[in-house]
CSV table of C-alpha atoms in Angstrom, one decimal:
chain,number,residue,atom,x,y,z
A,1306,UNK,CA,195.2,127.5,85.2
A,1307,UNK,CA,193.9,126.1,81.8
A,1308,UNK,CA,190.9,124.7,83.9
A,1309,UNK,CA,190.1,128.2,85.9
A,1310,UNK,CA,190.1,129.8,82.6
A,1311,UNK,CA,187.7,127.2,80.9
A,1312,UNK,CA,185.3,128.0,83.5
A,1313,UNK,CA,186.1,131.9,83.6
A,1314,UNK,CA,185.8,132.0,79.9
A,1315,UNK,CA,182.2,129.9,80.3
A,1316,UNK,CA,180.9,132.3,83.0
A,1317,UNK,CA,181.6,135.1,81.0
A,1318,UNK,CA,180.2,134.4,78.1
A,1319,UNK,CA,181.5,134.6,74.2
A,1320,UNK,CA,182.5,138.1,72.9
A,1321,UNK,CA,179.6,140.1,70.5
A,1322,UNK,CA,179.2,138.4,67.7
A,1323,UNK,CA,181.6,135.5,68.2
A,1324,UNK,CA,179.8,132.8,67.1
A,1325,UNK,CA,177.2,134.7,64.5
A,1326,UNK,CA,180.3,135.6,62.5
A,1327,UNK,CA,183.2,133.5,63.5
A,1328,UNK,CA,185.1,134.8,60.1
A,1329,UNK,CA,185.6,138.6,61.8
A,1330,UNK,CA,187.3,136.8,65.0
A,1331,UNK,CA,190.4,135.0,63.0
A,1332,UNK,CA,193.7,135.4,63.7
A,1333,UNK,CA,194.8,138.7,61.9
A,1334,UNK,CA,198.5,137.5,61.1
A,1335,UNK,CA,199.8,133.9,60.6
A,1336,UNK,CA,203.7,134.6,60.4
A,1337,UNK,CA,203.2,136.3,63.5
A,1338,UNK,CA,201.1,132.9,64.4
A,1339,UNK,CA,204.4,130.8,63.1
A,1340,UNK,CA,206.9,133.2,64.7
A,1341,UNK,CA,205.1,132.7,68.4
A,1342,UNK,CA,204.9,129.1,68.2
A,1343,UNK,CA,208.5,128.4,66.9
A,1344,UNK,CA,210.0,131.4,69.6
A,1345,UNK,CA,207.6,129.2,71.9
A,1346,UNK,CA,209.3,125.9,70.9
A,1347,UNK,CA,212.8,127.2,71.2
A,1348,UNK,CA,211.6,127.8,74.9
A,1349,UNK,CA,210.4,124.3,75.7
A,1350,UNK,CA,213.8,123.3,75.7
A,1351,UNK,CA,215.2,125.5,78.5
A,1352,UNK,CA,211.4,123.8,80.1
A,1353,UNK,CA,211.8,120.4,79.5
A,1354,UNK,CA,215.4,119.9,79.7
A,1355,UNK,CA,216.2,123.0,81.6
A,1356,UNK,CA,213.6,121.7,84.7
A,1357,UNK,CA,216.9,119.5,85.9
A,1358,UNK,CA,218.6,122.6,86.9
A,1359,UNK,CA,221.9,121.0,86.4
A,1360,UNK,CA,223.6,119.4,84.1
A,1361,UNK,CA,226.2,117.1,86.1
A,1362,UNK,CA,224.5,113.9,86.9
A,1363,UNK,CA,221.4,114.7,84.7
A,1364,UNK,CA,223.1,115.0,81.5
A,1365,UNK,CA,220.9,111.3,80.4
A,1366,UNK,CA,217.9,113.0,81.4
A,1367,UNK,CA,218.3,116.4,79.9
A,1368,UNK,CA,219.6,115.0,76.7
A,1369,UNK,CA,216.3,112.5,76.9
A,1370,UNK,CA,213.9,115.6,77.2
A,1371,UNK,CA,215.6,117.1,74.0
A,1372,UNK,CA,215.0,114.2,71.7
A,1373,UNK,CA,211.0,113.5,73.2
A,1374,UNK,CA,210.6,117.3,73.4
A,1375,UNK,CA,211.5,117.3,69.9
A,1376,UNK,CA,209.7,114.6,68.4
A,1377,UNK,CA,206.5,115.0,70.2
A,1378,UNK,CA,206.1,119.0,68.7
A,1379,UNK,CA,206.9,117.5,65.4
A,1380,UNK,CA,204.7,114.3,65.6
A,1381,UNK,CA,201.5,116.9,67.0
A,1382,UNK,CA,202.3,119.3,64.4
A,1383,UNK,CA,202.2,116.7,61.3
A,1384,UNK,CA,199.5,115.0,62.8
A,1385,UNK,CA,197.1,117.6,63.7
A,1386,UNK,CA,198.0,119.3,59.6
A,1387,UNK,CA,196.8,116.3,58.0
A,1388,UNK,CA,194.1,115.9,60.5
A,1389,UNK,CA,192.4,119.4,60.0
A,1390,UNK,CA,192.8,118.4,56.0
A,1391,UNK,CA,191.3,115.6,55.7
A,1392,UNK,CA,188.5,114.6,58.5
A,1393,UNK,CA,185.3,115.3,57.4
A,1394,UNK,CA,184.0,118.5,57.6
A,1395,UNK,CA,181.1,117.4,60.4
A,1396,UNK,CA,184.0,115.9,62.5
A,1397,UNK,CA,185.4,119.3,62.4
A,1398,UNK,CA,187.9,118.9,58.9
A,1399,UNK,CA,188.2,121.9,56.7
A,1400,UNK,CA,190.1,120.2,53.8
A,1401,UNK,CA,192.5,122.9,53.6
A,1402,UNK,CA,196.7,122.8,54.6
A,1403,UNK,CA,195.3,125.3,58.0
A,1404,UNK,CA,199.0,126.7,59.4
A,1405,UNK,CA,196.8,128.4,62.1
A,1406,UNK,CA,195.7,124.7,63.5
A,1407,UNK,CA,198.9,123.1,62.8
A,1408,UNK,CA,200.8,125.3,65.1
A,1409,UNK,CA,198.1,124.5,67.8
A,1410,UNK,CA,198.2,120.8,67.4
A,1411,UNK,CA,202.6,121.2,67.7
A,1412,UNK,CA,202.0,123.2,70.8
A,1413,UNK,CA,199.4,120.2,72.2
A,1414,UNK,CA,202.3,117.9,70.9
A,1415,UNK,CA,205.4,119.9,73.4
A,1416,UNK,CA,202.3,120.3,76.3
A,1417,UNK,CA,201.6,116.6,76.1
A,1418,UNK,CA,205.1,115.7,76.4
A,1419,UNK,CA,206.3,117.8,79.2
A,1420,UNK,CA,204.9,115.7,81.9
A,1421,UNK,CA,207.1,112.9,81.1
A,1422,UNK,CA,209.5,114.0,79.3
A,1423,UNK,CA,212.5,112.4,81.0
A,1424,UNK,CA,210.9,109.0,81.2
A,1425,UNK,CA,209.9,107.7,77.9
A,1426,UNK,CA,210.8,106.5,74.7
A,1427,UNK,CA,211.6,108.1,71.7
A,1428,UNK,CA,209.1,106.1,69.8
A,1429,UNK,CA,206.5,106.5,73.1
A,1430,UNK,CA,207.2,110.4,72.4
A,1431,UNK,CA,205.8,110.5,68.8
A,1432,UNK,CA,203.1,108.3,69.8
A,1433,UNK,CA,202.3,111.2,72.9
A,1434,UNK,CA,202.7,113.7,69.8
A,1435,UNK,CA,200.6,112.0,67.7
A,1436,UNK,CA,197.3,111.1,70.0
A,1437,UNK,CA,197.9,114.8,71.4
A,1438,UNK,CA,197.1,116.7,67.7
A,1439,UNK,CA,193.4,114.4,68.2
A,1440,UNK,CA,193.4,115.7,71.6
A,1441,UNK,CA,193.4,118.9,71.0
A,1442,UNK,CA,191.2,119.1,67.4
A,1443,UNK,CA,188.7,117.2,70.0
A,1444,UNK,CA,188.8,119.5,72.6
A,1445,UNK,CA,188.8,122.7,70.3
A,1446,UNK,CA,185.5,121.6,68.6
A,1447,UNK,CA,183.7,120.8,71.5
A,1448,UNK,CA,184.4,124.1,72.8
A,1449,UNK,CA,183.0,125.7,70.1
A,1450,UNK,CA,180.3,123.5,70.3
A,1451,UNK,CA,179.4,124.0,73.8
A,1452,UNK,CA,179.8,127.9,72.2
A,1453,UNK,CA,182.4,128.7,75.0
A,1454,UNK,CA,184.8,131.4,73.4
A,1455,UNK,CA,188.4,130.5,73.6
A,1456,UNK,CA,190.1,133.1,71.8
A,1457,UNK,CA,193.5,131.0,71.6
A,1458,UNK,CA,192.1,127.6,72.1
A,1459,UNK,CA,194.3,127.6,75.2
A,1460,UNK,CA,191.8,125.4,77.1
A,1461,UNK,CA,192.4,122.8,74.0
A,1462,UNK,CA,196.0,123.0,73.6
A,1463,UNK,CA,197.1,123.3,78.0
A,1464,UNK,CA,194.1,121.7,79.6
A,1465,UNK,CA,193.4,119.0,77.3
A,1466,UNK,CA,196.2,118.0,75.8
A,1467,UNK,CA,198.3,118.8,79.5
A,1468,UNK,CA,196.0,116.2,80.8
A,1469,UNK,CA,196.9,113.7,78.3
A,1470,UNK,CA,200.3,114.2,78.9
A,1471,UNK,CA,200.1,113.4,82.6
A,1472,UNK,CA,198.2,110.7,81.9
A,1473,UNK,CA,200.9,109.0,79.2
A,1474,UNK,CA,203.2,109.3,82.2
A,1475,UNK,CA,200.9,106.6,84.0
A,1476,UNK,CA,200.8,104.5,80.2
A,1477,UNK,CA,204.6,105.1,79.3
A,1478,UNK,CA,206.9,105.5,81.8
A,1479,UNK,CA,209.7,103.5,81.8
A,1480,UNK,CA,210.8,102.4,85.1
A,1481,UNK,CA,214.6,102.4,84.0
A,1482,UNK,CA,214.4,106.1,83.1
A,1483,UNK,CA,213.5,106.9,86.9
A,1484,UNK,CA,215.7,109.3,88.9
A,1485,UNK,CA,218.6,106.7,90.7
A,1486,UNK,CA,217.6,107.1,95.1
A,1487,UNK,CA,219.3,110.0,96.6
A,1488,UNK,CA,223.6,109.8,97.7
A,1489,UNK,CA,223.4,107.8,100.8
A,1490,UNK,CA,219.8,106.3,100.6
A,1491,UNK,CA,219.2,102.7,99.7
A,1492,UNK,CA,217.0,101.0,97.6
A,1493,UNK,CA,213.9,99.7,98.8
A,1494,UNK,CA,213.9,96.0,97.3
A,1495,UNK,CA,210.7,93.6,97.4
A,1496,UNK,CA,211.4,89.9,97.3
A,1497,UNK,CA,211.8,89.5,93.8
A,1498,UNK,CA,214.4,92.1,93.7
A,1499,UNK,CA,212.3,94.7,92.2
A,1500,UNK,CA,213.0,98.3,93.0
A,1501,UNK,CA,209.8,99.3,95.2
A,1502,UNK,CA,210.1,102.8,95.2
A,1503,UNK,CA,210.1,103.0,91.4
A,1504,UNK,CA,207.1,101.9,89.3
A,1505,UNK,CA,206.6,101.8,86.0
A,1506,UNK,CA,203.6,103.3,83.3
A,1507,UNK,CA,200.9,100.3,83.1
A,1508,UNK,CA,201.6,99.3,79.7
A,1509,UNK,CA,205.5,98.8,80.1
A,1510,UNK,CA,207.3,96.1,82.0
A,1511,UNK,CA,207.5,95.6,85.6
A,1512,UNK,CA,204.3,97.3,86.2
A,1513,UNK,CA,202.6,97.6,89.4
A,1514,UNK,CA,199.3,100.0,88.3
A,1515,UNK,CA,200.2,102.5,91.7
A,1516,UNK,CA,202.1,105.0,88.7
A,1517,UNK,CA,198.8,104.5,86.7
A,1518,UNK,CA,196.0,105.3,89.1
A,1519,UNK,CA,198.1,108.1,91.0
A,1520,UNK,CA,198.7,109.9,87.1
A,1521,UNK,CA,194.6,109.5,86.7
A,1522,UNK,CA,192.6,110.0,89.4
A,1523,UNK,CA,195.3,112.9,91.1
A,1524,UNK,CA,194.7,114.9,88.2
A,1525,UNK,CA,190.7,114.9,87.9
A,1526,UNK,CA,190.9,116.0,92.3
A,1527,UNK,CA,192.8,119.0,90.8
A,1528,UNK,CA,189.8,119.5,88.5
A,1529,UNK,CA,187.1,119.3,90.2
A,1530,UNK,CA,189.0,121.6,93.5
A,1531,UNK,CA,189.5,124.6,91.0
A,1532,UNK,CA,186.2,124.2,88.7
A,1533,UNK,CA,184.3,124.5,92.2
A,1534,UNK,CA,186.8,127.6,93.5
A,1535,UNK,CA,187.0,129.3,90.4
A,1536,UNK,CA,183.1,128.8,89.5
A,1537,UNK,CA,182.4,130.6,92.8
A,1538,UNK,CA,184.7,133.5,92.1
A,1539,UNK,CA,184.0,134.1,88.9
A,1540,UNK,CA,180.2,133.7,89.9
A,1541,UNK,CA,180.6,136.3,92.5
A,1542,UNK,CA,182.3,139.1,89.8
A,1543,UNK,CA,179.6,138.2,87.5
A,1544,UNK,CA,176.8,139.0,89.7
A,1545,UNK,CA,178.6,142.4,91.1
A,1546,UNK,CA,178.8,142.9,87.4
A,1547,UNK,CA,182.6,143.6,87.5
A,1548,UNK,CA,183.3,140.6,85.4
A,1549,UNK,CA,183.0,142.8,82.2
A,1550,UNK,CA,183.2,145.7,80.4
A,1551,UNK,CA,180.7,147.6,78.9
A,1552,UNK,CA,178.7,146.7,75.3
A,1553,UNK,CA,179.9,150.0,73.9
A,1554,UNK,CA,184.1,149.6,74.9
A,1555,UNK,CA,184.0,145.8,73.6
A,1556,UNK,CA,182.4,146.8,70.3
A,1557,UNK,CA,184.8,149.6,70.5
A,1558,UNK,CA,187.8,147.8,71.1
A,1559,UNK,CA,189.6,147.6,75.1
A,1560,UNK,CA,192.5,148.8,73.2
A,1561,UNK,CA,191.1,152.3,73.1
A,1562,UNK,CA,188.8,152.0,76.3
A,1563,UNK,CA,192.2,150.6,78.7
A,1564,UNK,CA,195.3,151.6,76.6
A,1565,UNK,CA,194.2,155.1,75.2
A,1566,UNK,CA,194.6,154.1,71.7
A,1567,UNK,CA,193.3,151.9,68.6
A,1568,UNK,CA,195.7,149.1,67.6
A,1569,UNK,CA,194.1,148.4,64.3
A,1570,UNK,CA,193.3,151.6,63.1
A,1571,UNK,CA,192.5,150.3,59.3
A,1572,UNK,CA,189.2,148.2,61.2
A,1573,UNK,CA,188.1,151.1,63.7
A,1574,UNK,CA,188.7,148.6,67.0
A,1575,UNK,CA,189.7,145.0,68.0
């Protein structure tokens, strides 16, 4: 989904004005900005945890996707608040406390953790957290760089940070975390007594690299399938010129133009 909308948003161009005066576009209220992300936090952990669907049996795991769920949000979200204060302006620093870019870099923290949350470390997990904050400050300024307008940097925080996360599974995984085989299925052993069906992340013991290349390449497949589907879709709206709306109703606001009223009324439109 993060990649479809990439290349929607890159088809469809930026909104009037976006990038000649970036000021008008900010985000018009940060407590509601804190309230989402914490009300979005709270929810990771019917996500993470909750994905067992039970507790009898999974209690380890669930209880495991609390504590990395946890630490990973709060590692991103520390990180990515010094980051934004203190990286040089040209790498994309503003040198102020920004609560707008903390909250993103918490929520690449919980996206970069979700992939493996039941199967790594607590220290691995704040380590996931902390590389994901760079992850998505990276990602963020190259899309406004390559002057593609992401209104909610969702691309940076869910695509680019989601793919790091499924890519630490194939680094971190810990082989002894792994689900145990199915009630009245065996094992498959190798010679050395090693656990075939289970592999571990390739910088963590027992090893075999399988875990590592299936977490990297299956991932960029999935790319390049919906960049090509979605580039033709969107490609075909565009050029039936149903992809959108008018000069006059964006200037205007869609709030008037699709929901028969103006939902700033002190500004005269969105």
């Amino acid at each position: 989904l993060p990649i479809s909308a990439l290349v929607g948003a890159a088809i469809l161009g930026p909104r009037l004005g976006r990038f000649e005066n970036p000021a008008a576009f900010e985000g018009h209220s940060t407590p509601l900005q804190i309230i989402g992300t914490f009300l979005l936090w709270f929810g990771w952990y019917g996500f993470n945890p909750g994905s067992t669907l039970m507790i009898h049996g999974y209690g380890r795991d669930a209880a495991r996707a609390c504590v990395t769920t946890t630490l990973a949000a709060a590692s991103g979200g520390v990180t990515g608040l010094f980051v934004k204060k203190y990286l040089p302006t040209k790498f994309g620093g503003t040198h102020i406390w920004d609560v707008g870019h903390t909250c993103n870099s918490l929520l690449g923290g919980l996206v970069g953790i979700t992939a493996g949350c039941s199967v790594v470390t607590a220290n691995h997990a704040i380590l996931i957290g902390f590389i994901a904050a760079f992850v998505y400050h990276g990602a963020s300024c190259l899309m406004r760089k390559l002057k593609i307008d992401d209104p909610l940097d969702a691309f940076a925080v869910h695509g680019a940070c989601g793919l790091w996360g499924v890519w630490a599974v194939g680094l971190f995984a810990h082989a002894s975390y792994s689900y145990a085989p199915a009630a009245g299925s065996a094992a498959r052993l190798g010679a050395d007594g090693a656990d075939l069906g289970v592999d571990a992340g390739i910088l963590m013991p027992g090893a075999r690299g399988t875990l590592f290349l299936m977490q990297l390449i299956t991932p960029l497949i999935e790319i390049a399938w919906v960049t090509t589907t979605s580039g033709i879709l969107f490609s075909i709206l565009k050029a039936c010129k149903i992809f959108r709306v008018s000069a006059d109703q964006e200037t205007v606001g869609m709030d008037v133009s699709k929901h028969g009223g103006d939902a700033y009324t002190s500004t005269g439109g969105t």
